PDB file of C-alpha atoms in Angstrom:
ATOM      1  CA  UNK E 269       2.816 -16.802  18.283  1.00 53.00           C
ATOM      2  CA  UNK E 270       2.789 -19.918  16.090  1.00 58.00           C
ATOM      3  CA  UNK E 271       4.104 -19.890  12.506  1.00 59.00           C
ATOM      4  CA  UNK E 272       0.469 -20.146  11.298  1.00 59.00           C
ATOM      5  CA  UNK E 273      -0.492 -17.069  13.313  1.00 62.00           C
ATOM      6  CA  UNK E 274       2.589 -15.267  11.999  1.00 90.00           C
ATOM      7  CA  UNK E 275       1.521 -15.708   8.358  1.00 95.00           C
ATOM      8  CA  UNK E 276      -2.086 -14.768   9.062  1.00 95.00           C
ATOM      9  CA  UNK E 277      -0.869 -11.691  10.951  1.00 95.00           C
ATOM     10  CA  UNK E 278       1.520 -10.840   8.088  1.00 96.00           C
ATOM     11  CA  UNK E 279      -1.364 -10.863   5.596  1.00 96.00           C
ATOM     12  CA  UNK E 280      -3.359  -8.478   7.786  1.00 96.00           C
ATOM     13  CA  UNK E 281      -0.285  -6.326   8.445  1.00 97.00           C
ATOM     14  CA  UNK E 282       0.197  -5.901   4.693  1.00 97.00           C
ATOM     15  CA  UNK E 283      -3.359  -4.562   4.334  1.00 95.00           C
ATOM     16  CA  UNK E 284      -3.080  -2.315   7.401  1.00 96.00           C
ATOM     17  CA  UNK E 285      -0.102  -0.613   5.743  1.00 96.00           C
ATOM     18  CA  UNK E 286      -2.288   0.386   2.807  1.00 92.00           C
ATOM     19  CA  UNK E 287      -4.754   1.917   5.286  1.00 94.00           C
ATOM     20  CA  UNK E 288      -1.971   4.291   6.383  1.00 95.00           C
ATOM     21  CA  UNK E 289      -0.415   4.456   2.902  1.00 94.00           C
ATOM     22  CA  UNK E 290       2.949   3.054   3.973  1.00 96.00           C
ATOM     23  CA  UNK E 291       3.979   1.625   0.608  1.00 96.00           C
ATOM     24  CA  UNK E 292       7.605   1.063   1.644  1.00 96.00           C
ATOM     25  CA  UNK E 293       6.537  -1.281   4.432  1.00 97.00           C
ATOM     26  CA  UNK E 294       4.027  -3.004   2.141  1.00 97.00           C
ATOM     27  CA  UNK E 295       6.778  -3.621  -0.404  1.00 97.00           C
ATOM     28  CA  UNK E 296       9.188  -4.886   2.266  1.00 97.00           C
ATOM     29  CA  UNK E 297       6.683  -7.623   3.162  1.00 97.00           C
ATOM     30  CA  UNK E 298       6.950  -9.089  -0.379  1.00 97.00           C
ATOM     31  CA  UNK E 299       9.543 -11.066  -2.303  1.00 97.00           C
ATOM     32  CA  UNK E 300      11.390  -9.391  -5.172  1.00 97.00           C
ATOM     33  CA  UNK E 301       9.407 -11.478  -7.666  1.00 97.00           C
ATOM     34  CA  UNK E 302       5.948 -11.221  -6.050  1.00 98.00           C
ATOM     35  CA  UNK E 303       2.955 -11.039  -8.375  1.00 98.00           C
ATOM     36  CA  UNK E 304      -0.610  -9.813  -7.976  1.00 97.00           C
ATOM     37  CA  UNK E 305      -3.714 -11.015  -9.819  1.00 96.00           C
ATOM     38  CA  UNK E 306      -7.222  -9.486  -9.737  1.00 93.00           C
ATOM     39  CA  UNK E 307     -10.444 -10.798 -11.217  1.00 91.00           C
ATOM     40  CA  UNK E 308     -10.618  -7.847 -13.615  1.00 88.00           C
ATOM     41  CA  UNK E 309      -9.144  -9.750 -16.559  1.00 87.00           C
ATOM     42  CA  UNK E 310      -5.824  -7.883 -16.610  1.00 88.00           C
ATOM     43  CA  UNK E 311      -3.671 -10.917 -15.716  1.00 91.00           C
ATOM     44  CA  UNK E 312      -0.670 -11.076 -13.410  1.00 96.00           C
ATOM     45  CA  UNK E 313       1.013  -7.877 -12.347  1.00 96.00           C
ATOM     46  CA  UNK E 314       4.497  -7.450 -10.807  1.00 97.00           C
ATOM     47  CA  UNK E 315       4.304  -6.216  -7.205  1.00 97.00           C
ATOM     48  CA  UNK E 316       6.019  -2.901  -7.999  1.00 96.00           C
ATOM     49  CA  UNK E 317       3.482  -2.174 -10.723  1.00 96.00           C
ATOM     50  CA  UNK E 318       0.696  -2.999  -8.271  1.00 94.00           C
ATOM     51  CA  UNK E 319       2.187  -0.608  -5.690  1.00 94.00           C
ATOM     52  CA  UNK E 320       1.997   2.200  -8.254  1.00 95.00           C
ATOM     53  CA  UNK E 321      -1.631   1.311  -8.971  1.00 92.00           C
ATOM     54  CA  UNK E 322      -2.470   1.370  -5.242  1.00 92.00           C
ATOM     55  CA  UNK E 323      -0.867   4.814  -4.928  1.00 93.00           C
ATOM     56  CA  UNK E 324      -2.991   6.119  -7.812  1.00 93.00           C
ATOM     57  CA  UNK E 325      -6.159   4.594  -6.368  1.00 88.00           C
ATOM     58  CA  UNK E 326      -5.461   6.091  -2.947  1.00 90.00           C
ATOM     59  CA  UNK E 327      -5.186   9.594  -4.417  1.00 92.00           C
ATOM     60  CA  UNK E 328      -8.995   9.785  -4.600  1.00 92.00           C
ATOM     61  CA  UNK E 329      -9.560   8.070  -1.247  1.00 94.00           C
ATOM     62  CA  UNK E 330     -10.070  10.009   1.981  1.00 94.00           C
ATOM     63  CA  UNK E 331     -10.216   6.969   4.275  1.00 94.00           C
ATOM     64  CA  UNK E 332      -9.957   3.230   3.830  1.00 93.00           C
ATOM     65  CA  UNK E 333     -10.381   0.516   6.416  1.00 94.00           C
ATOM     66  CA  UNK E 334     -10.303  -3.263   6.201  1.00 94.00           C
ATOM     67  CA  UNK E 335     -12.541  -5.570   8.214  1.00 96.00           C
ATOM     68  CA  UNK E 336     -11.210  -9.104   8.118  1.00 96.00           C
ATOM     69  CA  UNK E 337     -14.205 -11.443   8.252  1.00 96.00           C
ATOM     70  CA  UNK E 338     -12.280 -14.726   8.486  1.00 96.00           C
ATOM     71  CA  UNK E 339      -8.999 -16.377   7.606  1.00 96.00           C
ATOM     72  CA  UNK E 340      -7.860 -19.869   6.702  1.00 96.00           C
ATOM     73  CA  UNK E 341      -4.335 -21.173   6.406  1.00 95.00           C
ATOM     74  CA  UNK E 342      -2.793 -24.205   4.768  1.00 95.00           C
ATOM     75  CA  UNK E 343       0.985 -24.302   4.955  1.00 95.00           C
ATOM     76  CA  UNK E 344       2.397 -21.174   3.307  1.00 96.00           C
ATOM     77  CA  UNK E 345      -0.999 -20.053   1.988  1.00 97.00           C
ATOM     78  CA  UNK E 346      -3.533 -17.749   3.639  1.00 97.00           C
ATOM     79  CA  UNK E 347      -7.046 -17.177   2.343  1.00 98.00           C
ATOM     80  CA  UNK E 348      -9.205 -14.505   3.878  1.00 97.00           C
ATOM     81  CA  UNK E 349     -12.574 -12.913   3.406  1.00 97.00           C
ATOM     82  CA  UNK E 350     -12.641  -9.163   3.944  1.00 95.00           C
ATOM     83  CA  UNK E 351     -14.543  -5.950   3.390  1.00 95.00           C
ATOM     84  CA  UNK E 352     -12.693  -2.767   2.454  1.00 93.00           C
ATOM     85  CA  UNK E 353     -14.660   0.331   3.469  1.00 94.00           C
ATOM     86  CA  UNK E 354     -13.810   3.349   1.290  1.00 92.00           C
ATOM     87  CA  UNK E 355     -14.720   7.006   1.670  1.00 93.00           C
ATOM     88  CA  UNK E 356     -13.680   8.981  -1.374  1.00 92.00           C
ATOM     89  CA  UNK E 357     -12.520  12.599  -1.384  1.00 93.00           C
ATOM     90  CA  UNK E 358     -15.867  13.595  -2.942  1.00 92.00           C
ATOM     91  CA  UNK E 359     -17.704  12.067   0.048  1.00 92.00           C
ATOM     92  CA  UNK E 360     -19.024   9.000  -1.771  1.00 91.00           C
ATOM     93  CA  UNK E 361     -18.644   5.687  -0.004  1.00 92.00           C
ATOM     94  CA  UNK E 362     -18.376   2.092  -1.121  1.00 91.00           C
ATOM     95  CA  UNK E 363     -17.516  -1.307   0.248  1.00 93.00           C
ATOM     96  CA  UNK E 364     -15.296  -3.753  -1.571  1.00 92.00           C
ATOM     97  CA  UNK E 365     -16.232  -7.318  -0.662  1.00 94.00           C
ATOM     98  CA  UNK E 366     -13.314  -9.609  -1.397  1.00 94.00           C
ATOM     99  CA  UNK E 367     -11.642 -12.938  -0.945  1.00 96.00           C
ATOM    100  CA  UNK E 368      -7.886 -12.546  -0.918  1.00 97.00           C
ATOM    101  CA  UNK E 369      -5.280 -15.265  -1.293  1.00 98.00           C
ATOM    102  CA  UNK E 370      -1.682 -14.826  -0.105  1.00 98.00           C
ATOM    103  CA  UNK E 371       1.140 -17.274  -0.857  1.00 98.00           C
ATOM    104  CA  UNK E 372       4.289 -16.858   1.213  1.00 97.00           C
ATOM    105  CA  UNK E 373       7.869 -17.829   0.465  1.00 96.00           C
ATOM    106  CA  UNK E 374      10.351 -17.578   3.320  1.00 94.00           C
ATOM    107  CA  UNK E 375       7.857 -15.560   5.364  1.00 94.00           C
ATOM    108  CA  UNK E 376       7.369 -12.966   2.596  1.00 96.00           C
ATOM    109  CA  UNK E 377       4.359 -12.559   0.326  1.00 97.00           C
ATOM    110  CA  UNK E 378       5.148 -14.088  -3.068  1.00 98.00           C
ATOM    111  CA  UNK E 379       1.684 -14.023  -4.667  1.00 98.00           C
ATOM    112  CA  UNK E 380      -1.588 -12.219  -4.056  1.00 98.00           C
ATOM    113  CA  UNK E 381      -4.886 -13.048  -5.743  1.00 97.00           C
ATOM    114  CA  UNK E 382      -7.951 -10.918  -5.092  1.00 95.00           C
ATOM    115  CA  UNK E 383     -11.516 -11.679  -6.090  1.00 95.00           C
ATOM    116  CA  UNK E 384     -13.637  -8.592  -5.434  1.00 92.00           C
ATOM    117  CA  UNK E 385     -16.973  -6.853  -5.942  1.00 88.00           C
ATOM    118  CA  UNK E 386     -17.528  -3.120  -5.325  1.00 84.00           C
ATOM    119  CA  UNK E 387     -20.795  -2.062  -3.677  1.00 82.00           C
ATOM    120  CA  UNK E 388     -21.546   1.712  -3.831  1.00 81.00           C
ATOM    121  CA  UNK E 389     -23.229   2.826  -0.594  1.00 83.00           C
ATOM    122  CA  UNK E 390     -24.563   6.256  -1.578  1.00 67.00           C
ATOM    123  CA  UNK E 391     -26.773   4.983  -4.379  1.00 53.00           C
ATOM    124  CA  UNK E 392     -30.263   3.751  -3.730  1.00 43.00           C
ATOM    125  CA  UNK E 393     -30.884   0.147  -4.662  1.00 42.00           C
ATOM    126  CA  UNK E 394     -33.609  -0.548  -7.238  1.00 46.00           C
ATOM    127  CA  UNK E 395     -36.817  -1.733  -5.656  1.00 45.00           C
ATOM    128  CA  UNK E 396     -38.355  -5.035  -6.567  1.00 47.00           C
ATOM    129  CA  UNK E 397     -41.675  -3.664  -7.698  1.00 48.00           C
ATOM    130  CA  UNK E 398     -44.202  -1.174  -6.386  1.00 44.00           C
ATOM    131  CA  UNK E 399     -45.284  -1.253  -2.722  1.00 46.00           C
ATOM    132  CA  UNK E 400     -48.480  -2.959  -3.800  1.00 47.00           C
ATOM    133  CA  UNK E 401     -46.532  -5.808  -5.433  1.00 45.00           C
ATOM    134  CA  UNK E 402     -44.370  -6.435  -2.383  1.00 39.00           C
TER     135      UNK E 402
END
């Protein structure tokens, strides 16, 4: 495996650990000073604070699975497009479409940035007019 493949695989491995809720392994893949940023306006978050948030989010999740659509790498940076498929404990489902950026330092994740949009799957989409107008 090349160093480029190693970093791309490490990014995916990090996400796979959330699928199985192995927070200790997730944390071990990050530097002590790693930060996380989401496009929700809350700013940077220390990795340990983010781990606690992921634990809380997973409490209402029955299953979660990532599909990695594509990945790009430039040096110690990996950018990937992905879809997170969620089934909640109440049976509702949604997909989280995201672009996720990982910066590595010494082979460990030092920064994560996630740009995401949640798409509920159990709700009907509004139609674009009556059948006669379509």
